[in-house]
Amino acid sequence: MSKSVLVVGGGGREHALCRALSQSESIAHVHVTPGNAGTVNYATNHSISASDVDGLLALSETLAVDFVVVGPEAPLCDSLADVLIEHGIPCFGPQAIHAELEGSKRFAKEAMQLAGVPTAEYIVLDSTSDFESALVSHSDNPWVIKRDVLAGGKGVVVTTDLQEATEFIKESIKTDGHVLLESFLPGEEASMLVVMDASGFVCLPPSQDHKRVWDGDKGLNTGGMGAYCPAPVVTEEIHHKVLERIVKPMHESLSGMDVPYRGVLYVGLMIDENGDPFVVEFNVRFGDPECQVTLPMIASDVGELLFAAATDALENHSVSFHDKHCLTVVLASEGYPQSAIKNRLILGAELADDEDNVWVSHAGTGMNDSNQLISTGGRVLATTAIAPSLSDARALSYQRMEKISLQGSHHRNDIGYRALR
Ligand code: AMP
Ligand code: GLY
C-alpha cells in the first residue's frame, strides 16, 4: 500500500529526505514542514515550525500521514517522537530518552561506557573543580572541551590555547553548571549512519564530512561544507571493527531497553593510525550534509526502509546499495559561519538538471515578494552528484556549482580530497 509521510525540518538534509522519499515506490505523497524553496519540487510544504511539537502533532493528524520522519535533533529532544507514538503515529526518529545521546555528551559517554564502546576518556568539571590542574594534566595534546547541552554545533572547543580553553570552561560552567574535558583522539574522521529499531539495524555506507570552513580543513568549524560517500578510510576491516565494537553493542544495549531506538544513529568516528575506531559523538538524526550523499546510495526503496524502522520491522528488511560514489558541495552565505548575510538573490539554481546524476539541494533558501529565489540561511544550497567514480561525481558537482551565483558566497574547492589525493 502506498503511504503518505510528513518530513519535519527545512534544511539540506530534509531536501534530501523529500527527494529520496518522493522517488520511493512505497510513498504516494510527501509532506514537509517547514521545508524550503527546493522541497516544493518533491513535496507539499507546510508552515508549522520544526520546534512546535503540538503543531506538528496536529498537522500529522490533519494530514493523516502513515508516518513522520524527523530531520533535526531538537524536536526529538523535546519529545516529538513520544507524542506522535502516544497518538498512534509511527515516527522515524527516537524518543526523548534516546535523544539524550545527542542532547547530553555526558549521557552519551555513560551509554558508551555501559555498552563497552571505545571512546575518548573524559572528566566532568564543575565550579568545585580545580580545572587549572586538570588542564595541565591534559596538556600533551590539544584540549577538547564539550558543553553538555544542545549547542547547535557550537558546543565543542578543540584548542591548544590555554586562555581559550580556560574561558570556555568558565563560561560553560557558568551557564550549564558543568562541562566535559575529553582526551584528544588523533586520526581521521568518518560518519556511519545506522538505521535501527527494536528488531535490527542497517549500516548505511560510511561517509566523510568537511567541517572546517576553508580548503585544507582550515578556519572555523561549520555545520559541514561538503561530503562524499562511501569514504574509503573505512576499509572493510575497519567496517568490521565498527560493527563488532560499536554498532552491535550499542544496538544490543538500546534494543534491550523498555523503549527501543527507532530512527538513525549517527556514529561520528575517529579512526586512529592502527585502524582502530573510536566514537567522537553520537547524533540521533541523519548528518547534514552526510544525508545528502548517503540516501542517493540506497538502491532499494528508502520509504520502505524508514517506515520499517519506525515500526520495528527492520529484522526482515533487506536494503541494497548502488556501486557508485556520491559527492556534495555546500554553498554558504558571506560571513558564514560567524554571521551570515541573508536575503540575497540566487541565480542559476533553477536551471534544469539531468536529475539522475546531478541536482541542487536547497537548505537556506526562500522566495521574495517578487517570487525570486533568495538566501535565508548560512548554508544556502548544495550541488550533489552521483557517478561511477568519485572523481566524476566531484567534477559534476563542481561544474553545477559554477553555474550558480550568490553575491559574497563561498564554497570549498577540495571536497573529497582525502579520498582523491
Ligand atoms: P562533536 O560535536 O563531539 O562531534 O565535536 C565536534 C568536532 O570536534 C568533531 O567533529 C571533531 O573534529 C572534534 N573532536 C571532538 N572530540 C574530539 C576528540 N576527543 N579528539 C579530537 N577531536 C575531537
Ligand atoms: N555534519 C555533521 C552533523 O550533521 O552533525
Tab-separated table of C-alpha atoms and ligand atoms in Angstrom:
chain	number	residue	atom	x	y	z
A	1	MET	CA	0.000	0.000	0.000
A	2	SER	CA	1.309	3.451	-0.887
A	3	LYS	CA	1.900	5.656	2.114
A	4	SER	CA	1.986	9.324	2.901
A	5	VAL	CA	4.732	10.767	5.050
A	6	LEU	CA	5.486	14.036	6.816
A	7	VAL	CA	9.127	15.164	6.910
A	8	VAL	CA	9.981	17.594	9.727
A	9	GLY	CA	12.641	20.239	9.066
A	10	GLY	CA	13.728	22.622	6.366
A	11	GLY	CA	17.428	22.245	5.567
A	12	GLY	CA	19.557	20.394	3.053
A	13	ARG	CA	19.045	17.131	4.938
A	14	GLU	CA	15.279	17.456	4.669
A	15	HIS	CA	15.562	18.332	0.977
A	16	ALA	CA	17.466	15.063	0.525
A	17	LEU	CA	14.843	13.164	2.541
A	18	CYS	CA	11.979	14.632	0.478
A	19	ARG	CA	13.796	13.794	-2.741
A	20	ALA	CA	14.517	10.188	-1.734
A	21	LEU	CA	11.012	9.620	-0.351
A	22	SER	CA	9.364	11.082	-3.449
A	23	GLN	CA	11.358	8.598	-5.542
A	24	SER	CA	10.183	5.671	-3.392
A	25	GLU	CA	7.508	3.477	-4.890
A	26	SER	CA	6.089	2.815	-1.429
A	27	ILE	CA	5.362	6.520	-0.941
A	28	ALA	CA	2.345	8.160	-2.585
A	29	HIS	CA	2.741	11.622	-1.098
A	30	VAL	CA	5.437	13.561	0.749
A	31	HIS	CA	4.598	16.469	3.050
A	32	VAL	CA	7.277	18.616	4.668
A	33	THR	CA	7.214	21.314	7.303
A	34	PRO	CA	8.537	23.948	7.053
A	35	GLY	CA	10.608	22.765	4.049
A	36	ASN	CA	12.381	25.273	1.835
A	37	ALA	CA	12.180	26.671	-1.686
A	38	GLY	CA	13.588	23.410	-3.094
A	39	THR	CA	11.415	20.872	-1.285
A	40	VAL	CA	8.351	22.060	-3.253
A	41	ASN	CA	9.723	20.057	-6.183
A	42	TYR	CA	9.132	16.820	-4.280
A	43	ALA	CA	6.679	17.561	-1.505
A	44	THR	CA	3.882	19.771	-0.216
A	45	ASN	CA	5.335	22.430	2.075
A	46	HIS	CA	3.506	23.358	5.294
A	47	SER	CA	4.162	26.243	7.639
A	48	ILE	CA	4.461	24.600	11.065
A	49	SER	CA	7.868	25.167	12.644
A	50	ALA	CA	10.046	22.133	13.407
A	51	SER	CA	10.119	23.247	17.065
A	52	ASP	CA	6.326	23.355	17.515
A	53	VAL	CA	5.635	19.863	18.879
A	54	ASP	CA	1.883	20.427	19.386
A	55	GLY	CA	1.580	21.949	15.922
A	56	LEU	CA	3.439	19.002	14.390
A	57	LEU	CA	1.113	16.515	16.067
A	58	ALA	CA	-1.937	18.449	14.864
A	59	LEU	CA	-0.541	18.608	11.316
A	60	SER	CA	0.226	14.870	11.268
A	61	GLU	CA	-3.320	14.128	12.405
A	62	THR	CA	-4.918	16.526	9.920
A	63	LEU	CA	-2.909	15.097	7.038
A	64	ALA	CA	-3.496	11.547	8.339
A	65	VAL	CA	0.050	10.600	7.348
A	66	ASP	CA	1.159	6.998	7.777
A	67	PHE	CA	4.392	8.070	9.488
A	68	VAL	CA	6.610	11.012	10.319
A	69	VAL	CA	10.331	11.359	9.544
A	70	VAL	CA	12.106	13.828	11.822
A	71	GLY	CA	15.162	15.612	10.412
A	72	PRO	CA	16.640	17.716	13.239
A	73	GLU	CA	17.507	16.683	16.805
A	74	ALA	CA	15.805	19.471	18.770
A	75	PRO	CA	12.189	18.268	18.373
A	76	LEU	CA	13.319	14.732	19.260
A	77	CYS	CA	14.864	16.044	22.493
A	78	ASP	CA	11.543	17.853	23.034
A	79	SER	CA	9.639	14.517	22.924
A	80	LEU	CA	8.137	14.792	19.430
A	81	ALA	CA	8.501	11.037	18.847
A	82	ASP	CA	6.927	10.275	22.242
A	83	VAL	CA	3.932	12.491	21.487
A	84	LEU	CA	3.401	11.045	17.996
A	85	ILE	CA	3.663	7.452	19.221
A	86	GLU	CA	1.186	8.171	22.046
A	87	HIS	CA	-1.256	9.210	19.327
A	88	GLY	CA	-0.616	6.097	17.241
A	89	ILE	CA	1.557	7.743	14.580
A	90	PRO	CA	4.792	5.838	13.792
A	91	CYS	CA	7.871	8.054	13.944
A	92	PHE	CA	11.290	7.697	12.335
A	93	GLY	CA	13.420	9.368	14.982
A	94	PRO	CA	13.967	8.205	18.565
A	95	GLN	CA	12.024	9.076	21.696
A	96	ALA	CA	13.375	11.692	24.114
A	97	ILE	CA	15.084	9.175	26.388
A	98	HIS	CA	17.377	8.218	23.476
A	99	ALA	CA	17.633	11.718	22.006
A	100	GLU	CA	19.753	12.439	25.081
A	101	LEU	CA	22.557	10.597	23.247
A	102	GLU	CA	22.891	13.823	21.285
A	103	GLY	CA	21.386	16.251	23.819
A	104	SER	CA	23.876	15.387	26.555
A	105	LYS	CA	27.516	14.490	25.955
A	106	ARG	CA	27.744	13.030	29.467
A	107	PHE	CA	24.694	10.817	28.866
A	108	ALA	CA	26.298	9.624	25.610
A	109	LYS	CA	29.593	8.872	27.374
A	110	GLU	CA	27.769	6.890	30.069
A	111	ALA	CA	25.824	4.953	27.422
A	112	MET	CA	29.087	4.127	25.646
A	113	GLN	CA	30.707	3.000	28.888
A	114	LEU	CA	27.710	0.790	29.648
A	115	ALA	CA	27.926	-0.827	26.201
A	116	GLY	CA	31.736	-1.043	26.280
A	117	VAL	CA	32.125	1.126	23.188
A	118	PRO	CA	35.576	2.688	22.565
A	119	THR	CA	35.638	6.472	23.019
A	120	ALA	CA	37.920	9.163	24.489
A	121	GLU	CA	38.461	9.298	28.262
A	122	TYR	CA	36.802	12.272	29.936
A	123	ILE	CA	36.277	14.061	33.205
A	124	VAL	CA	33.427	16.309	34.316
A	125	LEU	CA	34.380	19.734	35.686
A	126	ASP	CA	32.125	21.976	37.775
A	127	SER	CA	32.547	25.046	39.961
A	128	THR	CA	34.240	22.984	42.672
A	129	SER	CA	36.862	21.506	40.296
A	130	ASP	CA	40.491	22.550	40.105
A	131	PHE	CA	40.322	22.913	36.329
A	132	GLU	CA	43.729	24.582	36.074
A	133	SER	CA	45.431	21.353	37.198
A	134	ALA	CA	43.056	19.345	35.026
A	135	LEU	CA	44.181	21.380	32.006
A	136	VAL	CA	47.839	20.914	32.945
A	137	SER	CA	47.421	17.164	33.243
A	138	HIS	CA	45.817	17.026	29.754
A	139	SER	CA	48.310	19.396	28.108
A	140	ASP	CA	50.217	16.867	25.929
A	141	ASN	CA	47.616	17.306	23.172
A	142	PRO	CA	45.026	19.911	22.222
A	143	TRP	CA	42.335	20.300	24.867
A	144	VAL	CA	38.900	19.015	23.902
A	145	ILE	CA	36.156	20.706	25.881
A	146	LYS	CA	32.478	19.876	25.394
A	147	ARG	CA	29.384	21.580	26.733
A	148	ASP	CA	26.733	19.172	27.972
A	149	VAL	CA	23.779	20.800	26.198
A	150	LEU	CA	22.441	21.041	22.643
A	151	ALA	CA	24.511	23.932	21.319
A	152	GLY	CA	23.802	23.906	17.587
A	153	GLY	CA	27.332	22.835	16.633
A	154	LYS	CA	28.985	25.420	18.897
A	155	GLY	CA	29.354	23.263	21.982
A	156	VAL	CA	32.845	21.871	21.369
A	157	VAL	CA	36.223	23.597	21.509
A	158	VAL	CA	39.426	21.854	20.426
A	159	THR	CA	42.350	24.148	21.178
A	160	THR	CA	45.986	24.478	22.231
A	161	ASP	CA	45.333	27.992	23.553
A	162	LEU	CA	45.232	27.885	27.362
A	163	GLN	CA	43.313	31.126	27.635
A	164	GLU	CA	40.639	29.978	25.162
A	165	ALA	CA	40.340	26.643	26.989
A	166	THR	CA	40.049	28.315	30.387
A	167	GLU	CA	37.474	30.839	29.220
A	168	PHE	CA	35.324	28.197	27.520
A	169	ILE	CA	35.365	26.065	30.676
A	170	LYS	CA	34.428	29.020	32.905
A	171	GLU	CA	31.652	30.198	30.580
A	172	SER	CA	30.214	26.690	30.202
A	173	ILE	CA	30.211	26.056	33.957
A	174	LYS	CA	28.526	29.427	34.479
A	175	THR	CA	25.696	28.658	32.033
A	176	ASP	CA	25.379	24.861	32.291
A	177	GLY	CA	26.773	24.029	35.770
A	178	HIS	CA	29.384	21.618	34.405
A	179	VAL	CA	31.464	20.793	31.314
A	180	LEU	CA	33.401	17.796	29.932
A	181	LEU	CA	37.155	17.762	29.399
A	182	GLU	CA	37.962	14.941	26.999
A	183	SER	CA	41.218	13.337	25.833
A	184	PHE	CA	42.226	14.282	22.308
A	185	LEU	CA	41.830	11.481	19.759
A	186	PRO	CA	44.225	11.705	16.806
A	187	GLY	CA	43.172	10.244	13.466
A	188	GLU	CA	40.778	10.675	10.566
A	189	GLU	CA	37.061	11.227	10.998
A	190	ALA	CA	34.207	9.436	9.227
A	191	SER	CA	30.469	9.183	9.753
A	192	MET	CA	28.453	5.988	9.887
A	193	LEU	CA	24.685	6.263	9.734
A	194	VAL	CA	22.945	3.249	11.258
A	195	VAL	CA	19.206	2.825	10.793
A	196	MET	CA	17.844	0.868	13.754
A	197	ASP	CA	14.765	-0.325	15.602
A	198	ALA	CA	13.999	-2.926	18.261
A	199	SER	CA	14.429	-5.804	15.822
A	200	GLY	CA	17.596	-4.977	13.892
A	201	PHE	CA	19.825	-2.435	12.228
A	202	VAL	CA	21.174	-1.492	8.802
A	203	CYS	CA	24.552	0.246	8.387
A	204	LEU	CA	24.446	2.726	5.521
A	205	PRO	CA	27.701	3.234	3.603
A	206	PRO	CA	30.200	5.393	5.560
A	207	SER	CA	30.711	8.992	4.523
A	208	GLN	CA	33.033	11.865	5.317
A	209	ASP	CA	32.045	15.442	6.127
A	210	HIS	CA	34.282	18.530	5.795
A	211	LYS	CA	33.585	20.549	8.912
A	212	ARG	CA	36.069	23.399	8.556
A	213	VAL	CA	35.073	26.394	6.501
A	214	TRP	CA	38.145	26.726	4.235
A	215	ASP	CA	40.104	24.405	1.941
A	216	GLY	CA	42.653	22.127	3.573
A	217	ASP	CA	40.484	21.909	6.732
A	218	LYS	CA	41.400	25.442	7.793
A	219	GLY	CA	39.290	28.003	9.607
A	220	LEU	CA	36.290	27.740	11.889
A	221	ASN	CA	34.060	24.713	12.378
A	222	THR	CA	30.797	24.782	10.440
A	223	GLY	CA	27.758	22.553	10.170
A	224	GLY	CA	29.572	20.865	7.259
A	225	MET	CA	30.801	22.278	3.940
A	226	GLY	CA	30.551	19.133	1.824
A	227	ALA	CA	30.653	15.360	1.999
A	228	TYR	CA	31.131	12.222	-0.018
A	229	CYS	CA	30.093	8.605	0.228
A	230	PRO	CA	31.447	5.971	0.516
A	231	ALA	CA	34.508	7.061	2.500
A	232	PRO	CA	37.426	4.696	1.685
A	233	VAL	CA	39.068	5.459	5.062
A	234	VAL	CA	36.543	2.955	6.417
A	235	THR	CA	38.096	-0.123	4.838
A	236	GLU	CA	36.353	-3.473	5.022
A	237	GLU	CA	38.487	-4.383	8.034
A	238	ILE	CA	37.663	-1.146	9.851
A	239	HIS	CA	33.995	-1.541	8.927
A	240	HIS	CA	34.062	-4.921	10.617
A	241	LYS	CA	35.608	-3.396	13.753
A	242	VAL	CA	32.978	-0.624	13.801
A	243	LEU	CA	30.267	-3.244	13.520
A	244	GLU	CA	31.642	-5.525	16.249
A	245	ARG	CA	32.926	-2.910	18.712
A	246	ILE	CA	30.392	-0.100	18.287
A	247	VAL	CA	27.221	-0.823	16.318
A	248	LYS	CA	26.341	-4.272	17.680
A	249	PRO	CA	26.980	-3.378	21.356
A	250	MET	CA	25.039	-0.108	21.028
A	251	HIS	CA	22.129	-1.837	19.293
A	252	GLU	CA	22.076	-4.581	21.901
A	253	SER	CA	22.086	-2.057	24.696
A	254	LEU	CA	19.433	0.213	23.146
A	255	SER	CA	17.114	-2.549	21.968
A	256	GLY	CA	17.169	-4.102	25.441
A	257	MET	CA	15.547	-1.011	26.927
A	258	ASP	CA	11.789	-0.575	27.500
A	259	VAL	CA	11.663	2.000	24.709
A	260	PRO	CA	13.525	0.853	21.588
A	261	TYR	CA	15.586	3.214	19.456
A	262	ARG	CA	13.717	3.810	16.201
A	263	GLY	CA	15.473	6.007	13.692
A	264	VAL	CA	19.028	6.612	12.636
A	265	LEU	CA	22.015	6.671	14.959
A	266	TYR	CA	24.772	8.868	13.577
A	267	VAL	CA	28.095	7.449	14.726
A	268	GLY	CA	30.850	10.069	14.457
A	269	LEU	CA	34.070	8.059	14.210
A	270	MET	CA	37.749	8.816	14.723
A	271	ILE	CA	39.948	6.167	13.125
A	272	ASP	CA	43.445	6.075	14.566
A	273	GLU	CA	46.699	5.161	12.835
A	274	ASN	CA	46.246	1.487	13.749
A	275	GLY	CA	42.863	1.420	12.074
A	276	ASP	CA	41.025	1.288	15.389
A	277	PRO	CA	37.705	3.191	15.507
A	278	PHE	CA	36.607	5.400	18.427
A	279	VAL	CA	33.318	7.237	18.839
A	280	VAL	CA	33.689	11.030	18.812
A	281	GLU	CA	29.976	11.688	19.080
A	282	PHE	CA	26.536	10.254	18.585
A	283	ASN	CA	23.743	12.164	16.881
A	284	VAL	CA	20.183	10.920	16.827
A	285	ARG	CA	19.431	12.005	13.256
A	286	PHE	CA	20.908	11.967	9.776
A	287	GLY	CA	24.009	14.129	9.404
A	288	ASP	CA	23.807	17.251	7.307
A	289	PRO	CA	25.393	17.109	4.672
A	290	GLU	CA	26.099	13.353	5.117
A	291	CYS	CA	22.415	12.604	4.458
A	292	GLN	CA	22.644	14.286	1.065
A	293	VAL	CA	25.317	11.823	-0.118
A	294	THR	CA	24.118	8.700	1.709
A	295	LEU	CA	20.449	8.473	0.719
A	296	PRO	CA	21.208	8.536	-3.036
A	297	MET	CA	23.442	5.472	-2.476
A	298	ILE	CA	20.417	3.421	-1.411
A	299	ALA	CA	19.180	1.456	-4.429
A	300	SER	CA	16.177	-0.077	-2.687
A	301	ASP	CA	13.068	1.807	-1.527
A	302	VAL	CA	14.003	4.481	1.064
A	303	GLY	CA	10.381	4.953	2.155
A	304	GLU	CA	10.096	1.246	2.996
A	305	LEU	CA	13.358	1.362	4.972
A	306	LEU	CA	12.333	4.361	7.077
A	307	PHE	CA	8.805	3.009	7.636
A	308	ALA	CA	10.241	-0.366	8.672
A	309	ALA	CA	12.478	1.336	11.258
A	310	ALA	CA	9.535	3.362	12.571
A	311	THR	CA	7.507	0.169	13.078
A	312	ASP	CA	10.123	-2.318	14.379
A	313	ALA	CA	10.137	-4.274	11.122
A	314	LEU	CA	13.818	-3.938	10.174
A	315	GLU	CA	14.671	-7.525	11.038
A	316	ASN	CA	13.101	-8.852	7.852
A	317	HIS	CA	14.026	-5.912	5.713
A	318	SER	CA	16.778	-6.006	3.119
A	319	VAL	CA	18.488	-2.964	1.681
A	320	SER	CA	20.663	-2.699	-1.414
A	321	PHE	CA	23.140	-0.010	-2.401
A	322	HIS	CA	24.463	1.418	-5.668
A	323	ASP	CA	28.034	0.635	-6.602
A	324	LYS	CA	28.634	4.353	-7.153
A	325	HIS	CA	30.059	7.449	-5.489
A	326	CYS	CA	28.162	10.498	-4.351
A	327	LEU	CA	29.606	13.921	-3.502
A	328	THR	CA	28.062	17.198	-2.401
A	329	VAL	CA	29.494	20.729	-2.238
A	330	VAL	CA	27.834	23.294	0.041
A	331	LEU	CA	27.452	26.941	-0.941
A	332	ALA	CA	27.452	29.240	2.098
A	333	SER	CA	26.486	32.876	2.580
A	334	GLU	CA	29.043	35.647	3.010
A	335	GLY	CA	30.068	35.774	6.657
A	336	TYR	CA	29.155	32.121	7.431
A	337	PRO	CA	29.793	30.570	9.937
A	338	GLN	CA	30.092	33.706	12.121
A	339	SER	CA	27.220	35.849	10.884
A	340	ALA	CA	25.665	35.045	7.546
A	341	ILE	CA	24.409	37.816	5.292
A	342	LYS	CA	20.981	36.756	4.048
A	343	ASN	CA	18.226	37.801	1.635
A	344	ARG	CA	20.411	37.951	-1.454
A	345	LEU	CA	19.321	36.786	-4.902
A	346	ILE	CA	20.438	33.333	-6.041
A	347	LEU	CA	20.864	32.829	-9.772
A	348	GLY	CA	21.390	29.600	-11.687
A	349	ALA	CA	19.879	27.175	-9.175
A	350	GLU	CA	16.683	26.897	-11.223
A	351	LEU	CA	18.388	25.593	-14.394
A	352	ALA	CA	17.214	22.134	-15.392
A	353	ASP	CA	19.435	19.207	-14.402
A	354	ASP	CA	19.815	15.655	-15.502
A	355	GLU	CA	18.466	14.777	-12.066
A	356	ASP	CA	19.623	11.161	-12.135
A	357	ASN	CA	23.239	12.339	-11.991
A	358	VAL	CA	23.391	15.854	-10.571
A	359	TRP	CA	20.998	18.116	-8.695
A	360	VAL	CA	20.806	21.177	-6.467
A	361	SER	CA	19.671	20.638	-2.863
A	362	HIS	CA	18.298	23.672	-1.128
A	363	ALA	CA	18.967	24.461	2.535
A	364	GLY	CA	18.663	28.149	3.456
A	365	THR	CA	16.516	29.321	0.551
A	366	GLY	CA	13.190	31.084	0.186
A	367	MET	CA	11.258	33.273	-2.241
A	368	ASN	CA	10.988	37.062	-2.019
A	369	ASP	CA	7.834	39.072	-2.767
A	370	SER	CA	8.737	39.097	-6.460
A	371	ASN	CA	8.932	35.290	-6.450
A	372	GLN	CA	12.719	35.283	-6.854
A	373	LEU	CA	14.945	32.745	-5.113
A	374	ILE	CA	16.871	34.275	-2.168
A	375	SER	CA	19.228	33.096	0.545
A	376	THR	CA	17.724	32.754	4.023
A	377	GLY	CA	20.472	30.992	5.969
A	378	GLY	CA	24.165	30.289	6.433
A	379	ARG	CA	24.337	27.128	4.362
A	380	VAL	CA	22.268	28.076	1.335
A	381	LEU	CA	22.298	25.132	-1.040
A	382	ALA	CA	24.467	22.285	-2.255
A	383	THR	CA	25.250	20.689	-5.584
A	384	THR	CA	25.212	16.913	-5.390
A	385	ALA	CA	26.240	14.344	-7.979
A	386	ILE	CA	26.343	10.565	-8.199
A	387	ALA	CA	28.657	8.816	-10.663
A	388	PRO	CA	30.609	5.580	-11.218
A	389	SER	CA	33.749	7.191	-9.764
A	390	LEU	CA	34.358	9.757	-7.023
A	391	SER	CA	36.340	11.987	-9.369
A	392	ASP	CA	33.421	12.038	-11.834
A	393	ALA	CA	30.979	12.859	-9.028
A	394	ARG	CA	33.274	15.671	-7.914
A	395	ALA	CA	33.606	17.063	-11.443
A	396	LEU	CA	29.823	17.043	-11.936
A	397	SER	CA	29.168	18.744	-8.589
A	398	TYR	CA	31.686	21.489	-9.222
A	399	GLN	CA	30.510	22.022	-12.815
A	400	ARG	CA	26.993	22.524	-11.462
A	401	MET	CA	28.252	24.870	-8.745
A	402	GLU	CA	29.912	27.072	-11.364
A	403	LYS	CA	26.509	27.866	-12.841
A	404	ILE	CA	25.221	29.318	-9.556
A	405	SER	CA	25.821	32.852	-8.357
A	406	LEU	CA	25.124	34.433	-4.982
A	407	GLN	CA	26.925	37.637	-4.061
A	408	GLY	CA	29.683	37.154	-1.459
A	409	SER	CA	29.064	33.401	-1.151
A	410	HIS	CA	31.800	30.818	-0.682
A	411	HIS	CA	32.320	27.094	-1.001
A	412	ARG	CA	35.235	24.725	-0.540
A	413	ASN	CA	37.153	23.651	-3.633
A	414	ASP	CA	38.603	20.447	-2.200
A	415	ILE	CA	35.641	18.289	-1.202
A	416	GLY	CA	36.719	14.657	-1.363
A	417	TYR	CA	40.444	15.444	-1.258
A	418	ARG	CA	41.312	12.802	1.322
A	419	ALA	CA	39.921	10.073	-0.913
A	420	LEU	CA	41.255	11.520	-4.154
A	421	ARG	CA	44.790	12.570	-3.162
B	1	AMP	P1	31.477	16.680	18.467
B	1	AMP	O1	30.352	17.677	18.455
B	1	AMP	O2	31.601	15.952	19.745
B	1	AMP	O3	31.451	15.801	17.267
B	1	AMP	O4	32.815	17.511	18.224
B	1	AMP	C1	32.971	18.386	17.108
B	1	AMP	C2	34.299	18.119	16.423
B	1	AMP	O5	35.369	18.294	17.355
B	1	AMP	C3	34.466	16.684	15.921
B	1	AMP	O6	33.911	16.534	14.657
B	1	AMP	C4	35.962	16.544	15.922
B	1	AMP	O7	36.511	17.158	14.766
B	1	AMP	C5	36.384	17.348	17.107
B	1	AMP	N1	36.526	16.463	18.291
B	1	AMP	C6	35.572	16.165	19.191
B	1	AMP	N2	36.035	15.332	20.144
B	1	AMP	C7	37.313	15.090	19.841
B	1	AMP	C8	38.361	14.308	20.443
B	1	AMP	N3	38.155	13.635	21.575
B	1	AMP	N4	39.561	14.292	19.844
B	1	AMP	C9	39.798	15.003	18.708
B	1	AMP	N5	38.873	15.756	18.102
B	1	AMP	C10	37.642	15.815	18.655
B	2	GLY	N1	27.629	17.069	9.529
B	2	GLY	C1	27.683	16.912	10.916
B	2	GLY	C2	26.395	16.808	11.589
B	2	GLY	O1	25.355	16.694	10.981
B	2	GLY	O2	26.376	16.791	12.816
